[in-house]
């Protein structure tokens, strides 16, 4: 049996009927954390969060309490809290389920965080395509107003808090905090230069804390049960629990809440292992923006990098497993096309590089590659790496070079033969294979 | 935050130490060290964005504790002890730059041979430099777009050439404030879109010059030349009195293109569209190439000697009150001086008035004080805390002053106050505060304004103040005492030179008063003349009246368009009644009355100097060489000779030398004739007060031939307040008609919420053929009626 237990804290109520309703949430002890929080001073509250060791769930994994202190130190003027629910990293799927199942967790967390940093206005920014999640949160916010948890003298305290739900046009890059703020301001969702950092000059030029929605959702439990209680979960570098999303060639894909530092092997076990009759070929951990891993790294604790480096990995808890039927080349080409479509187009290395790379990878995947294309791809990646405006381009460079490093020969076959000849697509499909399902067309850089 | 340090910062670039002010970007510091880092999005006049990633350098903070990082030098600010390696000393940087360049060319069409920019293209040039002869490895499919699309009537966009550097969008947002461009789509499909609804404004041509590739091109110039065919000359724009430096590009003797010059004290790289595109007026079929002489009622082409003889015959024996000179306000200093000296010495008259527009004696007295007054300049606009706009619309009348004001508003918190009947679109972009005032009533606002003015204020007064009685007196008497700076900002480029040259009835060159015997004697000696007229002459209006009474017998005109005058009918009959010698570039309304016509050189065909509103001499350099026409100076010298007199110089250079030898005559302002306020506005019946001013793009003759430019002008409306509209039964969009005398203006009503009541504004001299032209003065009453009134 699995040595690691599931620890449903954020997901405790997910299975309950009508889990998203206020009364269900209250039944699970909802809105008791916030009442406790409001009895503390902001400094004491930050102290609790510091004790908990909570790290940002989606950014550079800073200590959440550090970010709050910076905001609190920025003075007593207008401040904003912006909750990032853009979640567009392919494979990542934790924010949308969380918002669907338990919107009040995020709303309660938002009140706590806003009070801690001295903000009166909160924006919950959800990707517009997740319309179901947007509706849930809108209804949740309306319920919270009716219940007197929001607005003037919320929860009977002399502190006003308003929440606005914002549905932005979805794109991967819109999850990056400055792009998110631009989108919120009605501009194109493209990143801006930092500094100034949002925490000193963000929305409307005011200090703004941007936090991932899972970071915020962890707060009610931390406040009601205490920082020490929360810190017992996880590892020294990475406290608490987190929602892992597991997908791909596994028996039971889904979300699993477990302590931070859970190993890939344990997560694969939660998902029932690789599908019947197949064996693991490789996996990704941390969305696409990380290299490919194989069997040998199964005992790696996640979130990826949390134990070793502080590298920013959006979607750090998203795992996707691939079995031996999978062509790495075909998968890489799909990913690259995704990046080419998601690049915001602002800076030349990412914009032009993703266009070029997806054409070269398409050529290889269809067996139309030219001798030397693999070196060319690596060289182009070299010319992009570290030159782009935001981390997105480094993400695809890491993904492509990682795949080539591990499975170079599969790419080189593309000089002569299409990937489908070696790895027939229908064998990889987890659903009944349908020939008429359109696949990526070649030669147009992935735009259909 | 601690107060920002102002101590200079020292860093090394490629091993060479350079010291720069804090806040300088590395790319600028490198320029000071003599190192050019390749760049596309960077532009010294725009805020850094760091999007092209071409300007990568290797940076160490000097401590060697961290690995060297590649960073864009255009967004990175210098720091003490920083060590920067550019492509010159770092192979890694050179490789990074070459890689970015290759990427930038992935989707670029490489159609240089048929692109206007070819030969002067930053992308082409840097590609040649950085690629070191290597070819692109890209062999795939490039993105394509339908091409070209029309952005404005003057600008075309070829989207596939665009490298998305954001220069054009930043220009629109940061400099002009006209949001013409935006980006659409994402990834490599990102492309520039234009918002035609935004109109575009008066500065769009700058984006063509800014664009580092040939994505934005001018309809005017597209496919007309390869750069190596052009001969370029730096000169000064003749569009207004701002004194902008321009570059004239000539191919085979034809002026094809005008670009903005970089003169940092003036336009610093920008130009308005009028200056950029409005240079075709002398290229039309109505261009005069030979002298014309009226014979049996018809003008016929004659030789120069015949025309000179005929002109001399008509003028001979006339002097004093019998002759007059109307030089116009668009002359160079040299030409204006020639007219001034010709009137005084050859014709023995002070009947000279260059003000071919509404003018007043109050203004003339004010201008006497201005000749030697302390100049105000562009720098003063940036240092001022407050700028008051009095009878002056910067964006319409002096676009470069507008841009500088906007910069001061954005960067230095300048506060702008506009005394006007409503807040114009231009003044709104200056976030100006409106002191709403009906035209002609400006004087009533002045008491209130006096309280708002101090040492740190600059008052910009426009030429329309001539019809706002009391304004000039207030400026000279009250404002001077506050220590505020006052700048007079006429529209035309030649006004200040004509003023300096003494082309006014009571003013001689160099600020000398006609009434001042000592000054006159000084001039008599300097000119080696036998006599000079002692009585002040007639103003333009008096000249016309004297012609009607038969006293005036002959008039010499420079560039004169009677439509510019409030009393155009009177002037037309004066021209009809007298012997008219016209010096003109093209056939004009005056030609119809002229007895002798002399062709003169257009501004691009001659050299000389303008004097701009800051009193700076701005050189005019001939870009087109012609031997069939001469500047006014030479024609007047020849005419003097035909009259048996000597103008004292034959050439432009000699005219300037003569002018400069005179020096200026300075008076204590207290001793100058007091400024008297005489109401200028006639009391005519009407139901609304008339407000008007000239638009930058209107029916001015100098814009003839620039049809695309004119087509960019904003739609014209009759503006009135909600109350005025309700009183007269108009709704927004209704057709209204305005009548003054026999003239009619007909057009669409626009209701303007912040406008003063009882006033209707219509544009002056705009789309005259469709709307009609009213020559009423602002402040006069006119009749407002429904559109179908006959
Ligand atoms: C390319 C890119 C995409 C990102 N996408 C997301 C996202 O979808 N959701 C998110 O919360 N943060 C995303 N981030 C991280 C945000 O910039 C930011 O660091 C984070 O929202 C802060 O929240 P946290 O501090 O609670 O982790 C992304 C960053 C990058 C560079
Ligand atoms: S790397 Fe550049 S183009 Fe790509 S998403 Fe970031 S800013 Fe946009
Ligand atoms: S049109 Fe020209 S100036 Fe504008 S973004 Fe494209 S390349 Fe830059
Ligand atoms: S010039 Fe520096 S990024 Fe474009």
JSON list of N, CA, C and O and ligand atoms in Angstrom, two decimals, chain B residues 39-42 50-55 72 74, ligand 4:
[
{"chain": "B", "resi": 39, "resn": "UNK", "atom": "N", "xyz": [20.10, 47.65, -31.98]},
{"chain": "B", "resi": 39, "resn": "UNK", "atom": "CA", "xyz": [18.81, 47.79, -31.30]},
{"chain": "B", "resi": 39, "resn": "UNK", "atom": "C", "xyz": [17.71, 48.00, -32.34]},
{"chain": "B", "resi": 39, "resn": "UNK", "atom": "O", "xyz": [17.98, 48.45, -33.46]},
{"chain": "B", "resi": 40, "resn": "UNK", "atom": "N", "xyz": [16.50, 47.66, -31.93]},
{"chain": "B", "resi": 40, "resn": "UNK", "atom": "CA", "xyz": [15.34, 47.96, -32.76]},
{"chain": "B", "resi": 40, "resn": "UNK", "atom": "C", "xyz": [14.25, 48.69, -32.00]},
{"chain": "B", "resi": 40, "resn": "UNK", "atom": "O", "xyz": [13.77, 49.71, -32.42]},
{"chain": "B", "resi": 41, "resn": "UNK", "atom": "N", "xyz": [13.88, 48.16, -30.85]},
{"chain": "B", "resi": 41, "resn": "UNK", "atom": "CA", "xyz": [12.77, 48.82, -30.15]},
{"chain": "B", "resi": 41, "resn": "UNK", "atom": "C", "xyz": [13.25, 50.06, -29.42]},
{"chain": "B", "resi": 41, "resn": "UNK", "atom": "O", "xyz": [12.50, 51.00, -29.23]},
{"chain": "B", "resi": 42, "resn": "UNK", "atom": "N", "xyz": [14.50, 50.07, -29.03]},
{"chain": "B", "resi": 42, "resn": "UNK", "atom": "CA", "xyz": [15.01, 51.22, -28.30]},
{"chain": "B", "resi": 42, "resn": "UNK", "atom": "C", "xyz": [14.96, 52.48, -29.14]},
{"chain": "B", "resi": 42, "resn": "UNK", "atom": "O", "xyz": [15.29, 52.47, -30.32]},
{"chain": "B", "resi": 50, "resn": "UNK", "atom": "N", "xyz": [12.15, 47.02, -24.09]},
{"chain": "B", "resi": 50, "resn": "UNK", "atom": "CA", "xyz": [12.91, 45.78, -24.06]},
{"chain": "B", "resi": 50, "resn": "UNK", "atom": "C", "xyz": [12.22, 44.61, -24.74]},
{"chain": "B", "resi": 50, "resn": "UNK", "atom": "O", "xyz": [12.23, 43.50, -24.21]},
{"chain": "B", "resi": 51, "resn": "UNK", "atom": "N", "xyz": [11.61, 44.82, -25.89]},
{"chain": "B", "resi": 51, "resn": "UNK", "atom": "CA", "xyz": [10.89, 43.72, -26.51]},
{"chain": "B", "resi": 51, "resn": "UNK", "atom": "C", "xyz": [11.64, 43.03, -27.65]},
{"chain": "B", "resi": 51, "resn": "UNK", "atom": "O", "xyz": [11.40, 41.86, -27.92]},
{"chain": "B", "resi": 52, "resn": "UNK", "atom": "N", "xyz": [12.54, 43.73, -28.33]},
{"chain": "B", "resi": 52, "resn": "UNK", "atom": "CA", "xyz": [13.16, 43.08, -29.49]},
{"chain": "B", "resi": 52, "resn": "UNK", "atom": "C", "xyz": [14.29, 42.15, -29.06]},
{"chain": "B", "resi": 52, "resn": "UNK", "atom": "O", "xyz": [14.61, 41.20, -29.75]},
{"chain": "B", "resi": 53, "resn": "UNK", "atom": "N", "xyz": [14.88, 42.44, -27.94]},
{"chain": "B", "resi": 53, "resn": "UNK", "atom": "CA", "xyz": [15.96, 41.62, -27.34]},
{"chain": "B", "resi": 53, "resn": "UNK", "atom": "C", "xyz": [17.23, 41.64, -28.19]},
{"chain": "B", "resi": 53, "resn": "UNK", "atom": "O", "xyz": [18.06, 40.75, -28.08]},
{"chain": "B", "resi": 54, "resn": "UNK", "atom": "N", "xyz": [17.36, 42.63, -29.06]},
{"chain": "B", "resi": 54, "resn": "UNK", "atom": "CA", "xyz": [18.54, 42.72, -29.91]},
{"chain": "B", "resi": 54, "resn": "UNK", "atom": "C", "xyz": [19.75, 43.28, -29.15]},
{"chain": "B", "resi": 54, "resn": "UNK", "atom": "O", "xyz": [20.88, 43.00, -29.51]},
{"chain": "B", "resi": 55, "resn": "UNK", "atom": "N", "xyz": [19.50, 44.04, -28.12]},
{"chain": "B", "resi": 55, "resn": "UNK", "atom": "CA", "xyz": [20.58, 44.85, -27.52]},
{"chain": "B", "resi": 55, "resn": "UNK", "atom": "C", "xyz": [21.25, 44.14, -26.35]},
{"chain": "B", "resi": 55, "resn": "UNK", "atom": "O", "xyz": [21.79, 44.78, -25.47]},
{"chain": "B", "resi": 72, "resn": "UNK", "atom": "N", "xyz": [19.21, 42.88, -21.56]},
{"chain": "B", "resi": 72, "resn": "UNK", "atom": "CA", "xyz": [19.00, 43.91, -22.57]},
{"chain": "B", "resi": 72, "resn": "UNK", "atom": "C", "xyz": [19.53, 45.25, -22.07]},
{"chain": "B", "resi": 72, "resn": "UNK", "atom": "O", "xyz": [19.20, 45.67, -20.97]},
{"chain": "B", "resi": 74, "resn": "UNK", "atom": "N", "xyz": [18.93, 48.17, -23.15]},
{"chain": "B", "resi": 74, "resn": "UNK", "atom": "CA", "xyz": [18.05, 49.34, -23.30]},
{"chain": "B", "resi": 74, "resn": "UNK", "atom": "C", "xyz": [17.16, 49.54, -22.09]},
{"chain": "B", "resi": 74, "resn": "UNK", "atom": "O", "xyz": [16.66, 50.62, -21.86]},
{"chain": "C", "resi": 4, "resn": "LIG", "atom": "S1", "xyz": [16.65, 47.53, -28.16]},
{"chain": "C", "resi": 4, "resn": "LIG", "atom": "FE1", "xyz": [16.77, 46.58, -26.23]},
{"chain": "C", "resi": 4, "resn": "LIG", "atom": "S2", "xyz": [15.28, 45.05, -26.33]},
{"chain": "C", "resi": 4, "resn": "LIG", "atom": "FE2", "xyz": [14.96, 46.16, -28.18]}
]
